[in-house]
Each structure stands twice: as structure tokens, then as C-alpha cells.
Amino acid sequence: MIDWSNATASGLQEPGRKPEELQKSKCVLGFVPVIYYSVLLCVGVPVNILTAVALSRLACRTKKALYYYLLAVTGSDILSQLFIIFVGFLLETAVFHRDVPALLLRVVSAAEFAANHASIWSTVPLTVDRYVALCHPLLHRQISYPARARKIIAAVLALALASGVPFFWWSDMWRNSNPPTALDTVLIWTHVTIIYFLPCGIFLVLNSLIIHTLRASRRRQRRREEERGPKTAPPRRLGKTTAMLLAITSVFCVLWAPRTAVVIYHLYVSSVHRDWRVHLAYDLSNMLAMLNTAVNFFLYCFVSKPFRGAVRDVVLLRGGPPYPRRAPPHPQAAINASVSSLYSGNVKRSRRDSAPVSPHRARKPP
């Protein structure tokens, strides 16, 4: 990120290495990444905290599994901002640089990858939930509830934390001047598979099935209108929740694609250490990828009216009730209502008894 020497200490002491191999590729951006990540952190963390509070209110109020999944996505984004942006990009690179012990760097690296995987994979249960809700609505009513959603979220987060352990041995692309080893190749391909290819494949398949189901529903509705007339039930449309899901997954796929391509290019073609163009591309791709941790708030506000209302209540410090407001019946009103009901029942009964009997009703069979 910043124009400092990129060679490792061990590489500087190796005999027989050419001077040009120890020279670092120049970072043409200078301090721009530091300013960018500082602004992104100052905006993203408060915005995500506001999102978490608003979603917590909606989850308690509606008891829908959807808001628990969105809350997990927001919490994972906060972890990514703290570990990756604050600790990884700002503290390590801009402040401490190389005065950090190697063991601490590796521990932080594993935590960064775990937070990154949690931020990405917490969107997968949300996609699966929306697919079941639209394509199998009866099954969704049976299996989608808050308790199960919390268990699924806990399992996803636990797997994300476990998946970060192998990246304790991740080789830093900015500091390592040696060619990638077999271990580097395995870790890089594991990384791009976990953070991009596998989740994007799931998003592509499930979103395609959702869109196909909605289109098939519209075609069936048109046939019914042609056969029976226009007085039929309206077809299922692309709801706001589904539109929000498509927006979240599409933004992720677009913002993370450049970084995935640069990492693979670094592995097989040219390293960040030796080519300033790859260094520049890697800086820009990381900046785009980290932008994904701060844009969901604006997507929620643009699509969801209940979310906007919850955010408004939080900003205005209005403590809304955890459940929808219902006017509790006054005790005296309840007593009056029961007395009135009893009185009206007695009046109707007395009128029925005093009414003259119809001759047809009074006639008895012989």
C-alpha cells in the first residue's frame, strides 16, 4: 500500500539473490489507500452498528428468520471491518509496518480470513431461506423460524472460524519476495474457492431458480387469464425482500471479482512484489472488495420500508415496542361489554317468549 521495502528479512539475508529481485514494486497510490480505508472505517462501523440495532428491533418485533440472517450478515461485516480494515490494512501496514512479530502477524491473518469467510458465507443461509420461501412456501412455513435460524447462523460462524485456521500459514503478498510455494498455491486456491467461486455458484443457482419460478408463475397466470378471464388471483411478483437479496448477492459478485482475478494472476503470471501494475491492481481490488462491508445499509434503506422505519426510531431515540401495538382493553370497558351482552341476550329471549305463536308453528300433527 505504501512505498516501503517489500522484501522479507530472510530474503534480504539470502546470498546470491539479484538486487532487482529485492526491490519492491512501487505503489503509485501512495497514501490514498490509508485515507480510503480510514474513511470507510469511520463510515462503515457506525452504519453497520445502526443496521444491527434496527435489525434487532425488527427481529424481536416480527419473529421472522429473515431478520436474524440479515443480522448475522451485519455482524460479520463489522468483524471484517475491525480485523481486515482496521488491524490488517491500517495498523499493520500504515502504522506498525514491519515492527510486528511474525507470530502475531500469522494469528491476525487467520482472524482476518475467518472474519472474511463469515461475512461472505452468512449470506448463503439468507439465499437458501428466500429460495425455499418462494419455490416451496409450504415447506418454508414448517422449517423457517427464529430458533432454527439461530442454530444455522451459529453453525456457519463456527465453520467460518475453523476455515481461517489453515491461513495461519498464509504468505503475505506484499512482504514475501519469494516465488509461491506448493503450500501457497493450495492456500490461494482454497481461499478463492471459499470466498468467491463456491458462494457465487450457490448464489447463481438459487437466484436463477427463484427468477425461473417467478417467470413460470407469471406465464401460468397469463394462461388462466386467457382461459377464464381477468378475474383471477394476481401472480407472484419479485418482492422487495427478493429484490434486496438479488442486490446483495450481485453487489458481492461484482466487487469481489477483481480481487479474485488479481490473486490468481499473482500466483501464475506476475507477483505483486516485482510488477507495480499488479501491485496497483491488487490495491484497487482490495479497496473494492472492502467496500462490500459498508453498502448493505444503503440497500436495506432503499428497498425495505420497515427497515427505514426502524432506523428512524433508532436515530430519533424512540424506543418502539418489541411487538405490534395493540390497545389493551380497559377492565371497566370489558365489564360493561359483558353486561351489555348479557342484557341484550335477555331482551332477545324475553321478546321471543312474549311473541305470538304462528298458527303454522302451533299446529301439531294428528
Coordinates of C-alpha atoms in Angstrom, one line a residue:
M1 CA 0.0 0.0 0.0
I2 CA 2.8 2.4 0.9
D3 CA 6.1 2.8 -0.7
W4 CA 8.2 0.8 1.7
S5 CA 10.6 -2.1 1.1
N6 CA 8.6 -5.2 0.4
A7 CA 11.3 -7.9 0.8
T8 CA 11.2 -10.1 3.8
A9 CA 14.1 -10.1 6.3
S10 CA 15.0 -13.6 5.4
G11 CA 15.1 -12.7 1.7
L12 CA 17.5 -9.8 2.4
Q13 CA 20.0 -12.1 4.0
E14 CA 19.9 -14.8 1.3
P15 CA 23.1 -14.9 -0.7
G16 CA 23.2 -15.0 -4.4
R17 CA 19.9 -13.0 -4.9
K18 CA 19.9 -10.3 -7.6
P19 CA 19.4 -6.7 -6.4
E20 CA 16.4 -6.3 -8.7
E21 CA 14.7 -9.3 -7.0
L22 CA 14.9 -7.5 -3.7
Q23 CA 13.4 -4.2 -5.0
K24 CA 9.7 -3.7 -4.2
S25 CA 7.2 -2.7 -6.9
K26 CA 6.3 1.0 -6.4
C27 CA 2.8 1.7 -5.1
V28 CA 1.6 4.6 -7.2
L29 CA -1.4 5.2 -4.9
G30 CA 0.8 6.4 -2.1
F31 CA -1.3 7.3 1.0
V32 CA -4.6 7.1 -0.9
P33 CA -5.4 3.6 0.4
V34 CA -4.8 4.7 4.0
I35 CA -7.2 7.7 3.6
Y36 CA -9.7 5.5 1.8
Y37 CA -9.7 2.8 4.5
S38 CA -9.9 5.4 7.3
V39 CA -13.0 7.0 5.7
L40 CA -14.5 3.5 5.0
L41 CA -13.9 2.5 8.6
C42 CA -15.3 5.8 10.1
V43 CA -18.5 5.4 7.9
G44 CA -18.9 1.7 7.8
V45 CA -18.7 0.8 11.5
P46 CA -21.3 3.3 12.7
V47 CA -23.6 2.5 9.8
N48 CA -23.3 -1.3 10.5
I49 CA -23.9 -0.7 14.2
L50 CA -27.0 1.3 13.3
T51 CA -28.1 -1.5 11.0
A52 CA -27.6 -4.1 13.7
V53 CA -29.7 -2.2 16.2
A54 CA -32.5 -1.7 13.7
L55 CA -32.5 -5.3 12.6
S56 CA -32.5 -6.5 16.2
R57 CA -35.7 -4.5 16.8
L58 CA -37.3 -5.9 13.7
A59 CA -36.3 -9.4 14.7
C60 CA -37.8 -9.1 18.1
R61 CA -40.9 -7.4 16.8
T62 CA -41.7 -9.7 13.9
K63 CA -40.1 -13.0 14.9
K64 CA -39.0 -13.7 11.3
A65 CA -36.0 -15.7 10.5
L66 CA -35.1 -13.3 7.7
Y67 CA -34.0 -10.5 10.1
Y68 CA -31.8 -12.9 12.0
Y69 CA -30.0 -13.8 8.8
L70 CA -29.6 -10.2 7.9
L71 CA -28.3 -9.5 11.5
A72 CA -25.7 -12.2 11.0
V73 CA -24.5 -10.6 7.8
T74 CA -24.2 -7.2 9.5
G75 CA -22.3 -8.7 12.5
S76 CA -19.9 -10.4 10.2
D77 CA -19.3 -7.2 8.2
I78 CA -18.4 -5.4 11.5
L79 CA -15.9 -8.2 12.3
S80 CA -14.4 -7.8 8.8
Q81 CA -14.1 -4.1 9.2
L82 CA -12.3 -4.4 12.5
F83 CA -10.0 -7.3 11.7
I84 CA -9.2 -6.7 8.0
I85 CA -9.5 -2.9 7.5
F86 CA -8.5 -1.6 11.0
V87 CA -6.0 -4.2 12.1
G88 CA -4.8 -5.5 8.7
F89 CA -4.7 -2.5 6.4
L90 CA -4.3 0.4 8.8
L91 CA -2.4 -0.8 11.9
E92 CA -0.1 -3.4 10.3
T93 CA 0.6 -1.6 7.0
A94 CA 0.3 2.1 7.8
V95 CA 1.3 2.3 11.5
F96 CA 3.4 -0.7 12.6
H97 CA 4.5 -1.9 9.2
R98 CA 7.2 -4.5 9.9
D99 CA 7.8 -3.9 13.6
V100 CA 5.2 -6.7 14.4
P101 CA 6.3 -10.2 15.5
A102 CA 5.8 -12.8 12.8
L103 CA 3.6 -15.0 15.2
L104 CA 1.2 -12.1 15.8
L105 CA 1.0 -11.4 12.1
R106 CA 0.0 -15.0 11.4
V107 CA -2.6 -15.0 14.2
V108 CA -4.1 -11.8 12.9
S109 CA -4.0 -13.2 9.3
A110 CA -6.0 -16.3 10.5
A111 CA -8.5 -14.0 12.2
E112 CA -8.9 -11.8 9.1
F113 CA -9.6 -14.8 6.9
A114 CA -12.1 -16.2 9.4
A115 CA -14.0 -12.8 9.6
N116 CA -13.9 -12.6 5.8
H117 CA -15.4 -16.1 5.3
A118 CA -18.0 -15.4 7.9
S119 CA -19.0 -12.1 6.2
I120 CA -19.5 -14.0 2.9
W121 CA -21.0 -17.2 4.0
S122 CA -23.6 -15.6 6.3
T123 CA -25.3 -14.6 3.1
V124 CA -25.7 -18.2 1.9
P125 CA -28.4 -19.2 4.5
L126 CA -30.3 -16.0 3.6
T127 CA -30.3 -17.0 0.0
V128 CA -31.4 -20.6 0.8
D129 CA -34.2 -19.2 3.0
R130 CA -35.5 -16.9 0.2
Y131 CA -35.4 -19.8 -2.3
V132 CA -37.4 -22.1 0.0
A133 CA -39.9 -19.2 0.7
L134 CA -40.6 -18.6 -3.0
C135 CA -40.2 -22.0 -4.5
H136 CA -41.5 -24.2 -1.6
P137 CA -43.8 -21.9 0.5
L138 CA -45.4 -24.7 2.5
L139 CA -42.1 -26.2 3.4
H140 CA -40.8 -22.7 4.4
R141 CA -43.6 -22.3 6.9
Q142 CA -42.6 -25.5 8.6
I143 CA -38.8 -25.1 8.7
S144 CA -38.2 -21.4 8.9
Y145 CA -38.4 -20.0 12.4
P146 CA -36.1 -18.0 14.7
A147 CA -34.7 -20.9 16.8
R148 CA -33.6 -22.8 13.7
A149 CA -32.2 -19.7 12.1
R150 CA -30.0 -19.0 15.2
K151 CA -28.7 -22.6 15.1
I152 CA -27.9 -22.3 11.4
I153 CA -26.1 -19.0 12.0
A154 CA -24.1 -20.4 14.8
A155 CA -23.0 -23.4 12.7
V156 CA -22.0 -21.1 9.8
L157 CA -20.0 -18.9 12.1
A158 CA -18.3 -21.8 13.7
L159 CA -17.3 -23.3 10.3
A160 CA -16.0 -19.9 9.2
L161 CA -13.8 -19.6 12.3
A162 CA -12.5 -23.1 11.7
S163 CA -11.8 -22.3 8.0
G164 CA -9.5 -19.5 9.0
V165 CA -7.0 -21.7 10.9
P166 CA -5.2 -23.0 7.8
F167 CA -4.5 -19.5 6.7
F168 CA -2.2 -19.1 9.7
W169 CA 0.5 -20.1 7.2
W170 CA -0.7 -17.6 4.5
S171 CA 2.2 -15.9 2.7
D172 CA 1.8 -12.1 2.7
M173 CA 1.8 -11.0 -1.0
W174 CA 3.2 -7.5 -0.1
R175 CA 6.1 -8.7 2.0
N176 CA 7.1 -12.0 0.6
S177 CA 9.6 -11.7 -2.3
N178 CA 10.0 -15.5 -2.9
P179 CA 8.0 -17.3 -5.6
P180 CA 4.8 -19.0 -4.5
T181 CA 5.4 -22.5 -3.0
A182 CA 3.2 -25.5 -3.2
L183 CA 1.6 -24.5 0.1
D184 CA 0.9 -21.0 -1.2
T185 CA -0.8 -22.5 -4.3
V186 CA -3.0 -24.7 -2.2
L187 CA -3.9 -21.8 0.2
I188 CA -4.6 -19.4 -2.6
W189 CA -6.9 -21.8 -4.5
T190 CA -8.6 -22.7 -1.2
H191 CA -9.1 -19.0 -0.5
V192 CA -10.6 -18.0 -3.8
T193 CA -12.8 -21.1 -3.8
I194 CA -14.2 -20.3 -0.3
I195 CA -14.6 -16.6 -0.7
Y196 CA -15.8 -16.4 -4.4
F197 CA -16.3 -19.4 -6.6
L198 CA -18.3 -21.6 -4.2
P199 CA -20.6 -18.9 -2.7
C200 CA -21.1 -17.3 -6.1
G201 CA -22.0 -20.6 -7.6
I202 CA -24.7 -21.1 -4.9
F203 CA -26.0 -17.6 -5.4
L204 CA -26.2 -18.1 -9.2
V205 CA -28.0 -21.4 -9.0
L206 CA -30.6 -20.4 -6.3
N207 CA -31.2 -16.9 -7.8
S208 CA -31.7 -18.5 -11.2
L209 CA -34.3 -20.9 -9.7
I210 CA -36.1 -18.0 -8.0
I211 CA -36.3 -16.0 -11.1
H212 CA -37.4 -19.1 -13.1
T213 CA -40.1 -19.8 -10.6
L214 CA -41.4 -16.3 -10.7
R215 CA -41.5 -16.3 -14.5
A216 CA -43.3 -19.6 -14.6
S217 CA -45.9 -18.3 -12.2
R218 CA -46.5 -15.3 -14.5
R219 CA -46.8 -17.5 -17.5
R220 CA -49.4 -19.7 -15.8
Q221 CA -51.3 -16.7 -14.7
R222 CA -51.5 -15.4 -18.2
R223 CA -52.8 -18.7 -19.5
R224 CA -55.5 -18.6 -16.7
E225 CA -56.5 -15.1 -17.7
E226 CA -56.8 -16.1 -21.3
E227 CA -59.0 -19.2 -20.4
R228 CA -61.1 -17.9 -17.5
G229 CA -60.9 -14.1 -17.9
P230 CA -59.0 -11.5 -15.9
K231 CA -60.7 -12.2 -12.6
T232 CA -58.0 -14.5 -11.2
A233 CA -55.5 -14.2 -8.4
P234 CA -52.5 -11.9 -9.1
P235 CA -49.3 -13.7 -10.0
R236 CA -46.3 -13.8 -7.6
R237 CA -44.1 -10.8 -8.2
L238 CA -40.5 -10.0 -7.3
G239 CA -41.0 -8.9 -3.8
K240 CA -38.9 -6.3 -2.0
T241 CA -37.1 -9.0 0.1
T242 CA -36.2 -10.9 -3.0
A243 CA -35.0 -7.8 -4.8
M244 CA -32.9 -7.0 -1.8
L245 CA -31.4 -10.5 -1.8
L246 CA -30.6 -10.2 -5.5
A247 CA -29.0 -6.8 -5.0
I248 CA -26.8 -8.0 -2.1
T249 CA -25.5 -11.1 -4.0
S250 CA -25.0 -9.2 -7.2
V251 CA -23.0 -6.4 -5.5
F252 CA -20.9 -9.0 -3.8
C253 CA -20.1 -10.8 -7.0
V254 CA -19.2 -7.6 -8.8
L255 CA -17.0 -6.1 -6.0
W256 CA -15.1 -9.3 -5.3
A257 CA -14.4 -10.4 -8.9
P258 CA -11.4 -8.1 -9.4
R259 CA -9.6 -9.3 -6.3
T260 CA -10.1 -12.9 -7.2
A261 CA -8.7 -12.4 -10.7
V262 CA -5.7 -10.5 -9.3
V263 CA -4.9 -13.1 -6.7
I264 CA -4.8 -15.9 -9.4
Y265 CA -2.8 -13.6 -11.8
H266 CA -0.3 -13.0 -9.0
L267 CA 0.0 -16.8 -8.5
Y268 CA 0.7 -17.8 -12.1
V269 CA 1.8 -14.7 -14.1
S270 CA 3.5 -12.0 -12.1
S271 CA 3.9 -11.3 -8.4
V272 CA 2.9 -8.2 -6.6
H273 CA 6.5 -7.8 -5.4
R274 CA 8.0 -7.4 -8.9
D275 CA 5.3 -5.7 -11.0
W276 CA 3.9 -2.3 -9.9
R277 CA 0.9 -2.8 -12.2
V278 CA -0.1 -6.0 -10.3
H279 CA 0.6 -4.1 -7.1
L280 CA -1.7 -1.3 -8.2
A281 CA -4.4 -3.8 -9.3
Y282 CA -4.2 -5.6 -6.0
D283 CA -4.6 -2.4 -4.0
L284 CA -7.6 -1.3 -6.1
S285 CA -9.2 -4.7 -6.0
N286 CA -8.9 -4.8 -2.2
M287 CA -10.5 -1.4 -1.9
L288 CA -13.4 -2.5 -4.0
A289 CA -13.8 -5.8 -2.0
M290 CA -13.8 -4.0 1.3
L291 CA -16.5 -1.6 0.1
N292 CA -18.9 -4.5 0.2
T293 CA -18.8 -4.4 4.0
A294 CA -20.5 -0.9 4.1
V295 CA -23.1 -0.9 1.3
N296 CA -25.7 -3.2 2.7
F297 CA -27.2 -0.5 4.9
F298 CA -28.0 1.7 1.8
L299 CA -29.5 -1.3 0.0
Y300 CA -31.8 -2.1 3.0
C301 CA -32.9 1.6 3.2
F302 CA -33.6 1.7 -0.5
V303 CA -35.7 -1.4 -0.6
S304 CA -37.3 -2.0 2.9
K305 CA -39.8 0.4 4.4
P306 CA -39.9 -1.4 7.8
F307 CA -36.1 -1.1 8.0
R308 CA -36.3 2.6 7.2
G309 CA -38.9 3.0 10.0
A310 CA -36.7 1.1 12.5
V311 CA -33.7 3.2 11.6
R312 CA -35.8 6.3 12.1
D313 CA -36.8 5.1 15.5
V314 CA -33.2 4.4 16.5
V315 CA -31.9 7.8 15.2
L316 CA -34.7 9.7 17.0
L317 CA -34.2 7.6 20.2
R318 CA -37.7 6.3 20.1
G319 CA -38.0 3.0 21.9
G320 CA -40.6 1.2 19.9
P321 CA -42.4 -1.8 21.4
P322 CA -41.0 -5.2 20.8
Y323 CA -44.3 -6.3 19.4
P324 CA -47.0 -4.5 17.3
R325 CA -49.0 -2.1 19.3
R326 CA -52.5 -3.3 20.4
A327 CA -54.8 -1.2 22.6
P328 CA -55.3 -3.2 25.8
P329 CA -59.0 -3.5 26.8
H330 CA -59.9 -1.4 29.8
P331 CA -61.2 -3.5 32.7
Q332 CA -64.3 -1.4 33.1
A333 CA -65.0 -1.4 29.4
A334 CA -64.7 -5.2 29.4
I335 CA -67.2 -5.4 32.3
N336 CA -69.6 -3.1 30.6
A337 CA -69.3 -5.0 27.3
S338 CA -70.2 -8.3 29.1
V339 CA -73.1 -6.7 31.0
S340 CA -74.4 -5.2 27.7
S341 CA -74.1 -8.5 26.0
L342 CA -75.9 -10.3 28.8
Y343 CA -78.7 -7.6 28.8
S344 CA -79.2 -7.8 25.1
G345 CA -79.4 -11.6 25.3
N346 CA -82.1 -11.4 28.0
V347 CA -84.1 -8.9 26.0
K348 CA -84.0 -11.0 22.9
R349 CA -85.0 -14.1 24.9
S350 CA -88.0 -12.2 26.5
R351 CA -89.1 -10.9 23.2
R352 CA -89.1 -14.4 21.7
D353 CA -91.1 -15.8 24.6
S354 CA -93.7 -13.0 24.5
A355 CA -94.1 -13.0 20.7
P356 CA -97.4 -14.7 19.4
V357 CA -97.0 -18.2 18.1
S358 CA -97.7 -18.6 14.5
P359 CA -100.5 -20.9 13.6
H360 CA -98.3 -22.9 11.4
R361 CA -95.8 -23.4 14.2
A362 CA -98.7 -24.1 16.8
R363 CA -100.3 -26.8 14.6
K364 CA -99.5 -30.3 15.8
P365 CA -99.6 -33.4 13.8
P366 CA -102.6 -35.6 14.5

